[in-house]
CSV table of C-alpha atoms in Angstrom, one decimal:
chain,number,residue,atom,x,y,z
A,1212,MET,CA,-18.9,-2.0,37.4
A,1213,ASN,CA,-20.1,-4.6,35.8
A,1214,THR,CA,-23.3,-2.8,33.6
A,1215,ALA,CA,-20.4,0.2,33.0
A,1216,GLY,CA,-17.9,-2.9,31.8
A,1217,HIS,CA,-21.0,-4.6,29.4
A,1218,SER,CA,-22.2,-1.3,27.8
A,1219,GLU,CA,-18.9,-0.8,26.1
A,1220,ALA,CA,-18.4,-3.6,25.0
A,1221,THR,CA,-21.3,-3.4,23.6
A,1222,GLU,CA,-20.7,-0.2,22.1
A,1223,ARG,CA,-16.9,-0.9,20.5
A,1224,ARG,CA,-17.4,0.5,17.2
A,1225,GLY,CA,-16.0,-1.5,14.3
A,1226,LEU,CA,-15.6,-0.4,10.6
A,1227,GLU,CA,-17.8,2.0,9.5
A,1228,LEU,CA,-17.8,2.4,5.9
A,1229,THR,CA,-20.1,5.1,4.7
A,1230,PRO,CA,-20.7,6.3,0.9
A,1231,PHE,CA,-20.4,8.6,-1.2
A,1232,ARG,CA,-20.6,10.0,-5.0
A,1233,GLY,CA,-17.7,8.8,-6.5
A,1234,LEU,CA,-15.6,11.2,-8.7
A,1235,ARG,CA,-14.7,9.0,-11.8
A,1236,TYR,CA,-13.2,10.0,-15.2
A,1237,ASP,CA,-15.6,10.5,-18.5
A,1238,PRO,CA,-15.2,7.5,-20.8
A,1239,ASP,CA,-16.2,10.2,-23.3
A,1240,ARG,CA,-13.4,12.7,-22.2
A,1241,VAL,CA,-10.4,10.1,-22.8
A,1242,GLY,CA,-8.8,8.2,-24.9
A,1243,SER,CA,-9.0,4.7,-22.6
A,1244,LEU,CA,-10.1,3.9,-19.0
A,1245,ALA,CA,-6.9,1.5,-18.8
A,1246,ALA,CA,-4.2,5.0,-20.0
A,1247,VAL,CA,-5.3,7.6,-17.6
A,1248,THR,CA,-5.2,5.1,-14.3
A,1249,SER,CA,-2.1,4.2,-12.7
A,1250,PRO,CA,-0.5,2.1,-10.3
A,1251,PRO,CA,-0.4,3.9,-6.6
A,1252,TYR,CA,1.7,6.3,-5.9
A,1253,ASP,CA,4.3,4.7,-3.9
A,1254,VAL,CA,4.4,1.5,-6.8
A,1255,VAL,CA,5.8,4.2,-9.8
A,1256,VAL,CA,8.9,4.1,-10.6
A,1257,ARG,CA,10.5,7.6,-10.4
A,1258,PRO,CA,11.4,9.5,-12.7
A,1259,ASP,CA,10.7,6.6,-15.8
A,1260,GLY,CA,7.3,5.5,-14.5
A,1261,VAL,CA,5.9,9.4,-14.1
A,1262,LEU,CA,7.0,10.0,-18.1
A,1263,HIS,CA,6.0,6.4,-19.7
A,1264,LEU,CA,2.5,7.4,-17.5
A,1265,GLU,CA,2.7,11.1,-18.1
A,1266,SER,CA,3.4,10.1,-21.5
A,1267,ALA,CA,-0.1,7.6,-22.1
A,1268,ASP,CA,-2.8,9.9,-21.5
A,1269,PRO,CA,-3.0,13.6,-21.4
A,1270,TYR,CA,-5.2,13.3,-18.2
A,1271,ASN,CA,-3.2,10.1,-16.5
A,1272,ILE,CA,-4.2,10.7,-12.5
A,1273,VAL,CA,-0.4,10.5,-12.8
A,1274,ARG,CA,-0.6,14.0,-13.0
A,1275,LEU,CA,-2.3,14.1,-9.9
A,1276,ILE,CA,-1.0,12.1,-7.1
A,1277,LEU,CA,2.8,12.6,-8.4
A,1278,PRO,CA,2.8,16.0,-10.4
A,1279,GLN,CA,5.5,17.6,-11.2
A,1280,ALA,CA,7.3,20.7,-10.3
A,1281,ASP,CA,10.6,21.8,-9.2
A,1282,THR,CA,9.3,22.8,-5.6
A,1283,PRO,CA,6.7,21.1,-3.0
A,1284,GLY,CA,4.8,23.9,-3.0
A,1285,ALA,CA,4.7,24.1,-6.8
A,1286,ARG,CA,3.4,20.5,-7.3
A,1287,ASN,CA,0.7,20.8,-4.7
A,1288,ASP,CA,-0.4,23.5,-6.6
A,1289,GLN,CA,-0.7,22.4,-10.1
A,1290,ALA,CA,-2.6,19.0,-9.1
A,1291,ALA,CA,-5.3,21.2,-7.3
A,1292,GLN,CA,-5.6,23.3,-10.3
A,1293,THR,CA,-4.6,20.3,-12.7
A,1294,LEU,CA,-8.0,18.6,-10.7
A,1295,ARG,CA,-10.4,21.6,-10.4
A,1296,ARG,CA,-9.7,21.6,-14.7
A,1297,TRP,CA,-10.6,18.7,-15.1
A,1298,LEU,CA,-13.5,18.9,-13.5
A,1299,SER,CA,-14.8,22.2,-14.7
A,1300,GLU,CA,-14.1,20.4,-18.2
A,1301,GLY,CA,-16.3,17.2,-18.0
A,1302,VAL,CA,-13.5,14.7,-17.5
A,1303,LEU,CA,-14.0,14.2,-14.4
A,1304,THR,CA,-18.0,14.0,-13.5
A,1305,THR,CA,-19.7,13.3,-10.2
A,1306,ASP,CA,-22.0,10.1,-10.1
A,1307,PRO,CA,-25.3,11.0,-8.8
A,1308,GLU,CA,-25.9,9.6,-6.2
A,1309,PRO,CA,-23.9,8.5,-2.9
A,1310,CYS,CA,-22.8,4.8,-3.4
A,1311,LEU,CA,-20.5,2.3,-2.7
A,1312,TYR,CA,-18.2,0.9,-5.1
A,1313,ILE,CA,-18.0,-3.2,-5.5
A,1314,TYR,CA,-14.0,-3.7,-7.8
A,1315,GLU,CA,-13.0,-6.3,-9.1
A,1316,GLN,CA,-9.7,-7.4,-10.2
A,1317,ARG,CA,-9.0,-10.6,-12.2
A,1318,ASP,CA,-5.4,-11.7,-14.4
A,1319,GLY,CA,-4.9,-14.3,-16.4
A,1320,SER,CA,-3.2,-17.1,-13.7
A,1321,GLY,CA,-6.7,-17.3,-11.9
A,1322,MET,CA,-6.3,-14.7,-9.6
A,1323,LEU,CA,-9.5,-12.8,-8.9
A,1324,GLN,CA,-9.8,-9.8,-6.2
A,1325,ARG,CA,-13.4,-8.9,-5.1
A,1326,GLY,CA,-13.4,-6.2,-2.3
A,1327,VAL,CA,-15.7,-2.7,-1.2
A,1328,ILE,CA,-15.1,1.1,-1.7
A,1329,GLY,CA,-16.3,3.6,0.3
A,1330,ALA,CA,-15.5,6.0,2.4
A,1331,LEU,CA,-13.7,4.6,6.2
A,1332,ARG,CA,-14.5,6.4,9.7
A,1333,VAL,CA,-10.7,6.8,10.5
A,1334,THR,CA,-9.8,5.7,13.6
A,1335,ASP,CA,-6.1,5.6,16.0
A,1336,PRO,CA,-4.8,2.8,16.3
A,1337,THR,CA,-5.5,2.9,20.3
A,1338,GLU,CA,-9.4,1.6,18.5
A,1339,GLN,CA,-8.2,-1.3,17.1
A,1340,VAL,CA,-11.0,-0.8,14.8
A,1341,VAL,CA,-8.1,-0.6,11.6
A,1342,LEU,CA,-4.7,-2.4,12.7
A,1343,PRO,CA,-1.6,-0.9,11.2
A,1344,HIS,CA,1.8,-3.9,10.9
A,1345,GLU,CA,3.8,-1.1,9.7
A,1346,ASP,CA,6.3,2.3,10.9
A,1347,VAL,CA,5.8,5.3,8.8
A,1348,MET,CA,8.2,8.0,7.4
A,1349,PRO,CA,7.2,11.4,9.0
A,1350,HIS,CA,8.7,12.9,5.4
A,1351,ILE,CA,6.1,11.2,3.6
A,1352,VAL,CA,3.3,11.8,5.5
A,1353,ALA,CA,3.6,15.5,5.7
A,1354,ASP,CA,3.8,15.2,1.5
A,1355,ARG,CA,0.3,13.4,1.3
A,1356,ALA,CA,-1.3,15.2,3.6
A,1357,ALA,CA,-0.2,19.0,1.9
A,1358,LEU,CA,-1.4,16.8,-1.8
A,1359,MET,CA,-4.8,15.9,0.0
A,1360,ARG,CA,-5.3,19.5,1.4
A,1361,ALA,CA,-4.4,21.0,-1.5
A,1362,THR,CA,-6.0,19.3,-3.7
A,1363,SER,CA,-9.3,18.7,-1.3
A,1364,ALA,CA,-9.5,15.3,-1.8
A,1365,ASN,CA,-8.7,11.3,-1.6
A,1366,LEU,CA,-7.1,10.4,-5.0
A,1367,GLU,CA,-7.2,6.8,-4.5
A,1368,PRO,CA,-7.7,4.1,-2.3
A,1369,LEU,CA,-6.1,2.2,0.7
A,1370,LEU,CA,-5.6,-1.3,0.5
A,1371,LEU,CA,-7.8,-3.0,3.8
A,1372,THR,CA,-8.2,-6.2,4.0
A,1373,TYR,CA,-10.1,-8.4,7.1
A,1374,ARG,CA,-11.2,-11.7,7.7
A,1375,GLY,CA,-15.0,-12.7,6.6
A,1376,ASP,CA,-16.8,-15.2,8.4
A,1377,ASP,CA,-20.2,-16.3,9.2
A,1378,SER,CA,-22.0,-12.5,10.1
A,1379,THR,CA,-19.8,-11.2,6.8
A,1380,THR,CA,-21.9,-14.1,4.5
A,1381,ALA,CA,-24.7,-11.4,3.3
A,1382,THR,CA,-22.2,-9.1,2.1
A,1383,ALA,CA,-20.0,-11.5,0.0
A,1384,ASP,CA,-23.1,-12.9,-1.5
A,1385,LEU,CA,-23.9,-9.4,-2.1
A,1386,ILE,CA,-20.5,-9.3,-3.5
A,1387,GLU,CA,-21.1,-12.3,-6.4
A,1388,ARG,CA,-24.6,-11.5,-7.3
A,1389,THR,CA,-23.0,-7.6,-8.5
A,1390,ALA,CA,-20.3,-9.1,-10.0
A,1391,GLU,CA,-23.3,-11.1,-12.1
A,1392,GLN,CA,-24.5,-7.4,-13.3
A,1393,PRO,CA,-23.3,-5.3,-16.5
A,1394,PRO,CA,-20.3,-3.4,-14.6
A,1395,LEU,CA,-20.5,0.7,-14.4
A,1396,LEU,CA,-17.0,0.5,-16.2
A,1397,ALA,CA,-14.1,-2.6,-17.1
A,1398,THR,CA,-11.2,-2.1,-19.1
A,1399,THR,CA,-7.6,-3.9,-19.2
A,1400,THR,CA,-4.3,-2.2,-17.5
A,1401,GLU,CA,-1.0,-2.5,-19.3
A,1402,ASP,CA,0.1,-5.5,-16.7
A,1403,GLY,CA,-3.2,-8.1,-17.7
A,1404,PHE,CA,-5.3,-7.4,-14.8
A,1405,SER,CA,-8.3,-6.4,-16.2
A,1406,HIS,CA,-11.0,-3.8,-13.8
A,1407,ARG,CA,-14.8,-3.7,-13.4
A,1408,LEU,CA,-16.8,-1.4,-11.2
A,1409,TRP,CA,-20.1,-1.9,-10.0
A,1410,SER,CA,-22.9,1.2,-7.7
A,1411,VAL,CA,-24.2,-0.5,-4.8
A,1412,THR,CA,-27.0,2.3,-4.1
A,1413,ALA,CA,-30.4,0.4,-2.7
A,1414,PRO,CA,-30.6,1.3,1.0
A,1415,ALA,CA,-31.1,-1.9,1.7
A,1416,ASP,CA,-27.6,-3.5,0.2
A,1417,LEU,CA,-25.7,-0.5,2.0
A,1418,THR,CA,-27.3,-1.6,4.9
A,1419,THR,CA,-26.2,-5.1,4.7
A,1420,ILE,CA,-22.8,-4.2,4.0
A,1421,GLN,CA,-22.2,-1.7,6.7
A,1422,ASN,CA,-23.8,-3.4,9.9
A,1423,ASP,CA,-21.2,-6.5,8.2
A,1424,LEU,CA,-18.1,-4.6,8.1
A,1425,ALA,CA,-19.3,-3.1,11.6
A,1426,ARG,CA,-18.6,-6.6,13.7
A,1427,HIS,CA,-14.9,-6.8,12.1
A,1428,GLN,CA,-11.3,-4.9,12.1
A,1429,ALA,CA,-8.7,-4.7,9.1
A,1430,LEU,CA,-5.2,-5.0,8.7
A,1431,ILE,CA,-4.1,-2.2,6.2
A,1432,ALA,CA,-2.4,-4.0,3.7
A,1433,ASP,CA,-1.4,-1.3,1.4
A,1434,GLY,CA,-1.4,2.8,2.5
A,1435,HIS,CA,0.0,2.9,5.4
A,1436,HIS,CA,1.5,6.5,4.4
A,1437,ARG,CA,-2.0,7.9,3.3
A,1438,TRP,CA,-4.1,6.2,6.5
A,1439,ALA,CA,-1.5,8.2,8.9
A,1440,THR,CA,-2.3,11.4,7.1
A,1441,TYR,CA,-6.2,10.7,6.6
A,1442,ARG,CA,-5.6,10.5,10.7
A,1443,ARG,CA,-3.4,13.8,10.7
A,1444,LEU,CA,-6.4,15.8,8.8
A,1445,ARG,CA,-8.6,14.8,10.9
A,1446,THR,CA,-7.4,16.3,13.6
A,1447,GLU,CA,-7.0,19.5,11.4
A,1448,HIS,CA,-10.9,19.8,10.9
A,1449,PRO,CA,-13.6,20.0,13.6
A,1450,SER,CA,-15.6,17.3,13.8
A,1451,PRO,CA,-18.1,15.9,12.1
A,1452,SER,CA,-16.3,16.9,8.4
A,1453,PRO,CA,-15.7,14.7,5.5
A,1454,TRP,CA,-12.1,14.4,6.5
A,1455,ASP,CA,-13.8,12.4,9.6
A,1456,HIS,CA,-13.7,9.2,6.3
A,1457,GLY,CA,-11.1,8.4,4.2
A,1458,LEU,CA,-11.3,6.2,0.6
A,1459,VAL,CA,-10.6,2.6,1.2
A,1460,LEU,CA,-10.6,-0.4,-0.5
A,1461,LEU,CA,-12.1,-3.6,1.9
A,1462,VAL,CA,-11.0,-7.1,0.2
A,1463,ASP,CA,-12.1,-9.8,2.7
A,1464,THR,CA,-9.0,-12.3,2.4
A,1465,ALA,CA,-11.2,-15.8,3.8
A,1466,ARG,CA,-12.3,-14.9,0.6
A,1467,TYR,CA,-9.9,-13.7,-1.8
A,1468,PRO,CA,-6.4,-13.9,0.0
A,1469,LEU,CA,-4.3,-11.5,-1.3
A,1470,ARG,CA,-0.4,-12.5,-2.7
A,1471,VAL,CA,2.1,-11.3,-0.1
A,1472,ARG,CA,5.7,-9.7,-2.3
A,1473,ALA,CA,8.2,-8.3,-0.8
A,1474,ILE,CA,9.7,-4.4,-1.1
A,1475,HIS,CA,12.9,-4.5,-2.4
A,1476,ARG,CA,15.8,-1.9,-1.2
A,1477,LEU,CA,18.1,0.8,-3.3
A,1478,LEU,CA,21.2,2.2,-1.7
A,1479,HIS,CA,22.5,5.0,-3.9
A,1480,ASP,CA,25.4,5.6,-2.7
A,1481,LEU,CA,26.7,2.2,-1.7
A,1482,PRO,CA,28.2,0.3,-4.3
A,1483,VAL,CA,28.2,-3.6,-4.2
A,1484,VAL,CA,31.8,-3.9,-3.1
A,1485,GLU,CA,31.3,-1.9,-1.0
A,1486,ALA,CA,28.1,-3.4,0.6
A,1487,VAL,CA,29.7,-6.5,0.4
A,1488,ALA,CA,33.2,-6.0,2.5
A,1489,ALA,CA,31.9,-5.0,5.0
A,1490,LEU,CA,29.8,-7.4,5.4
A,1491,HIS,CA,32.4,-10.0,5.8
A,1492,GLY,CA,32.8,-11.7,9.1
A,1493,HIS,CA,29.5,-10.8,9.8
A,1494,LEU,CA,27.2,-13.0,7.3
A,1495,ARG,CA,27.9,-15.6,4.4
A,1496,VAL,CA,28.7,-14.0,1.1
A,1497,ARG,CA,28.3,-16.7,-1.9
A,1498,ARG,CA,28.6,-15.0,-5.6
A,1499,LEU,CA,25.4,-16.3,-8.0
A,1500,ASP,CA,27.1,-15.9,-11.7
A,1501,VAL,CA,23.3,-16.4,-12.6
A,1502,PRO,CA,19.7,-14.7,-14.0
A,1503,LEU,CA,17.7,-13.3,-11.6
A,1504,PRO,CA,14.5,-16.5,-11.4
A,1505,GLU,CA,17.2,-18.2,-10.3
A,1506,ALA,CA,18.7,-16.6,-7.6
A,1507,LEU,CA,15.5,-15.7,-6.6
A,1508,GLU,CA,15.1,-19.0,-5.8
A,1509,ALA,CA,18.4,-19.7,-4.0
A,1510,LEU,CA,17.6,-16.6,-1.9
A,1511,ALA,CA,13.5,-18.2,-1.6
A,1512,ASP,CA,16.0,-21.4,-0.5
A,1513,ALA,CA,18.5,-20.0,2.3
A,1514,ALA,CA,15.7,-17.8,3.4
A,1515,CYS,CA,13.7,-21.5,5.5
A,1516,ALA,CA,16.7,-21.8,7.4
A,1517,SER,CA,18.1,-17.8,8.6
A,1518,ASN,CA,17.5,-14.1,7.5
A,1519,ALA,CA,18.9,-13.6,3.9
A,1520,PHE,CA,19.1,-11.1,1.0
A,1521,LEU,CA,20.4,-10.7,-2.7
A,1522,LEU,CA,22.9,-7.9,-3.3
A,1523,ALA,CA,22.8,-6.9,-7.1
A,1524,GLY,CA,24.2,-3.8,-8.9
A,1525,ASP,CA,28.1,-5.0,-10.8
A,1526,GLY,CA,26.2,-7.5,-12.8
A,1527,ALA,CA,26.2,-10.5,-10.9
A,1528,PHE,CA,24.3,-11.8,-7.4
A,1529,HIS,CA,24.8,-11.9,-4.1
A,1530,LEU,CA,23.5,-14.1,-1.1
A,1531,VAL,CA,23.8,-13.2,1.8
A,1532,ASP,CA,23.0,-15.1,5.0
A,1533,ARG,CA,23.9,-16.9,8.2
A,1534,PRO,CA,24.3,-13.6,10.1
A,1535,ASP,CA,26.5,-13.9,12.9
A,1536,PRO,CA,24.4,-14.5,16.4
A,1537,ASP,CA,26.8,-12.4,18.4
A,1538,LEU,CA,26.0,-9.3,16.1
A,1539,LEU,CA,22.4,-9.4,15.9
A,1540,ALA,CA,22.4,-10.1,19.5
A,1541,ARG,CA,24.1,-6.2,19.6
A,1542,THR,CA,22.1,-4.5,17.1
A,1543,ILE,CA,18.3,-6.0,17.4
A,1544,PRO,CA,16.4,-4.6,20.8
A,1545,ALA,CA,15.7,-7.3,23.1
A,1546,ASP,CA,12.2,-6.0,23.9
A,1547,ARG,CA,9.9,-7.1,20.6
A,1548,PRO,CA,8.9,-10.4,20.1
A,1549,THR,CA,10.7,-12.7,18.7
A,1550,ALA,CA,8.7,-12.4,15.3
A,1551,TRP,CA,9.8,-9.5,15.1
A,1552,ARG,CA,13.0,-9.6,16.0
A,1553,THR,CA,13.8,-12.5,12.8
A,1554,LEU,CA,12.3,-10.5,10.4
A,1555,ASP,CA,14.3,-10.1,7.6
A,1556,ALA,CA,13.5,-6.2,7.4
A,1557,THR,CA,14.3,-5.9,10.8
A,1558,VAL,CA,17.7,-7.7,10.0
A,1559,LEU,CA,18.5,-5.4,7.4
A,1560,HIS,CA,17.9,-2.3,9.2
A,1561,ALA,CA,18.6,-2.7,12.7
A,1562,THR,CA,22.0,-4.3,11.9
A,1563,LEU,CA,23.1,-4.2,8.1
A,1564,LEU,CA,21.7,-0.3,7.8
A,1565,ASP,CA,22.7,0.6,11.4
A,1566,HIS,CA,25.3,-0.5,12.1
A,1567,VAL,CA,27.1,-2.4,9.3
A,1568,TRP,CA,27.0,-0.2,5.9
A,1569,ARG,CA,25.5,3.3,8.9
A,1570,ILE,CA,22.8,4.5,6.3
A,1571,PRO,CA,20.2,6.6,7.3
A,1572,GLU,CA,16.5,4.5,6.1
A,1573,ASP,CA,14.8,8.0,6.4
A,1574,SER,CA,16.4,9.6,3.5
A,1575,PRO,CA,15.3,9.7,0.2
A,1576,ALA,CA,18.9,10.2,-0.9
A,1577,HIS,CA,20.3,7.8,0.3
A,1578,ILE,CA,17.5,5.2,0.4
A,1579,THR,CA,14.5,4.1,-2.4
A,1580,TYR,CA,12.1,1.3,-1.6
A,1581,ILE,CA,10.7,0.3,-5.1
A,1582,HIS,CA,8.6,-3.2,-5.1
A,1583,ASP,CA,9.6,-4.2,-8.6
A,1584,THR,CA,12.1,-6.3,-8.5
A,1585,ALA,CA,13.7,-6.5,-11.7
A,1586,ALA,CA,13.1,-2.3,-11.5
A,1587,THR,CA,15.2,-2.2,-9.2
A,1588,VAL,CA,18.3,-3.9,-10.0
A,1589,ALA,CA,18.6,-2.1,-13.2
A,1590,LYS,CA,18.3,0.3,-11.0
A,1591,ALA,CA,21.5,-0.9,-9.3
A,1592,GLU,CA,23.5,-1.8,-12.0
A,1593,ARG,CA,22.8,1.9,-13.8
A,1594,ASP,CA,23.7,4.0,-11.1
A,1595,GLY,CA,25.8,2.2,-9.7
A,1596,GLY,CA,24.4,1.3,-6.3
A,1597,THR,CA,23.5,-1.8,-4.1
A,1598,ALA,CA,20.1,-3.1,-4.4
A,1599,VAL,CA,18.9,-5.3,-2.0
A,1600,LEU,CA,16.4,-8.2,-2.8
A,1601,MET,CA,13.8,-9.0,0.0
A,1602,HIS,CA,12.2,-12.3,0.5
A,1603,PRO,CA,8.6,-11.8,1.3
A,1604,VAL,CA,6.9,-12.1,5.0
A,1605,ARG,CA,3.5,-14.3,4.9
A,1606,GLU,CA,1.0,-12.9,6.3
A,1607,GLU,CA,0.4,-14.5,9.4
A,1608,VAL,CA,3.2,-12.6,10.8
A,1609,VAL,CA,2.3,-9.6,9.8
A,1610,ARG,CA,-1.4,-9.9,10.8
A,1611,ASP,CA,-0.5,-11.4,14.2
A,1612,LEU,CA,2.5,-8.7,14.8
A,1613,ALA,CA,-0.5,-6.1,14.4
A,1614,ARG,CA,-3.0,-8.3,16.7
A,1615,GLN,CA,-0.1,-7.9,19.3
A,1616,GLY,CA,0.4,-3.6,18.5
A,1617,VAL,CA,3.9,-4.3,17.5
A,1618,THR,CA,4.5,-2.3,13.8
A,1619,MET,CA,7.2,-4.1,11.2
A,1620,PRO,CA,10.2,-1.9,9.7
A,1621,ARG,CA,9.4,0.4,7.0
A,1622,LYS,CA,8.6,-0.9,3.7
A,1623,SER,CA,8.1,-4.6,5.1
A,1624,THR,CA,5.6,-6.0,2.8
A,1625,SER,CA,4.2,-5.5,0.0
A,1626,PHE,CA,0.1,-7.1,-0.6
A,1627,GLY,CA,-1.9,-6.9,-3.6
A,1628,PRO,CA,-2.8,-6.8,-6.0
A,1629,LYS,CA,-3.5,-3.1,-5.8
A,1630,PRO,CA,-6.1,-1.2,-6.9
A,1631,ALA,CA,-5.5,1.0,-10.1
A,1632,SER,CA,-5.1,5.2,-9.1
A,1633,GLY,CA,-7.9,6.8,-10.9
A,1634,LEU,CA,-10.8,4.7,-11.3
A,1635,VAL,CA,-12.6,6.3,-8.4
A,1636,LEU,CA,-11.6,9.7,-6.1
A,1637,ARG,CA,-13.0,11.2,-3.5
A,1638,ALA,CA,-13.8,14.7,-3.1
A,1639,LEU,CA,-14.2,15.5,-0.3
A,1640,ASP,CA,-15.8,19.8,-0.8
A,1641,LEU,CA,-18.4,17.7,-3.3
């Protein structure tokens, strides 16, 4: 028994990152690399953001990650045809040999993030190798899976984090040394971030990275739906196959701490006056006739003492906090850790959406998730809905719940900076 237990422990598999031949834009065929990039598909505000990106360059990656057509099938077919055309025309070219990529993002405020892009072995949650921290929406997983099937490609990397230690100093040093060399590409996107990319092809360097990462597990910082899509598609293809792996960016947050921001909600069919009226008697509501930055400061202060939200859409802000304890006791499941039960996202979904406002969270017709704060407010004011602005969760809370196997309500956090889409793609049929 002891021997078997020892064998199982020594055979435990950690992160397995594999080199691949990346697909990259030929800079001689596009106007600029910045003009063909995009934020991740779920960060693009639709339809405004899609139109803006499409007009930036005829080869913008948004035509692959968010194709526009009348039906889902037509959209996916269009993306597949576009990808094949760009490959045949040499707009996208395949790197000559398999490699891992070092990726750097930097902004003017001093934020610096570096990580490794590669093809990661897809694992199940029971293996405790890649830890999700949020629930996913089945219809989004189905949508992403259909797009990946049609294109036979990983079109944008997920953002995963790990906590480096003494066992990963060789990889950290390798990343630092590589960043001193001339990059494969360098560009600055309109959000002010500069991006640089290098390839790692030397067998000794690849082995160093792979051995270091094999001792670690990762937290999904951004890309829960795409990771769930990887898992679904892996089951559809007999192993071994290229679908056993998925495109990721791995960042050591011990060296490069991420920013954690909130993801906001836009409630389409609920005017602010009705949303506020329904809350009276359940939570404290205060009207704030101040600019957005001051309203967000008030939200941050209130969030230190209790669950708090900021409602907008009628030209003012309404600070909502101090939920009635009896209401929380009636509406929030008692079989979860206290850290989960007291999350703002838990109170929003279990208490406000489900019980007070009675809004189905799975329906895109009723609720949209938006990363950009000002855009959420603007769309609510324009469309007559309610913007629910959230305060971000601390990273240590997210990681602690993930290690317990407890998932947070969907779209609870936004880690960043996120990798730009369009710098490296992975074709599964090459």
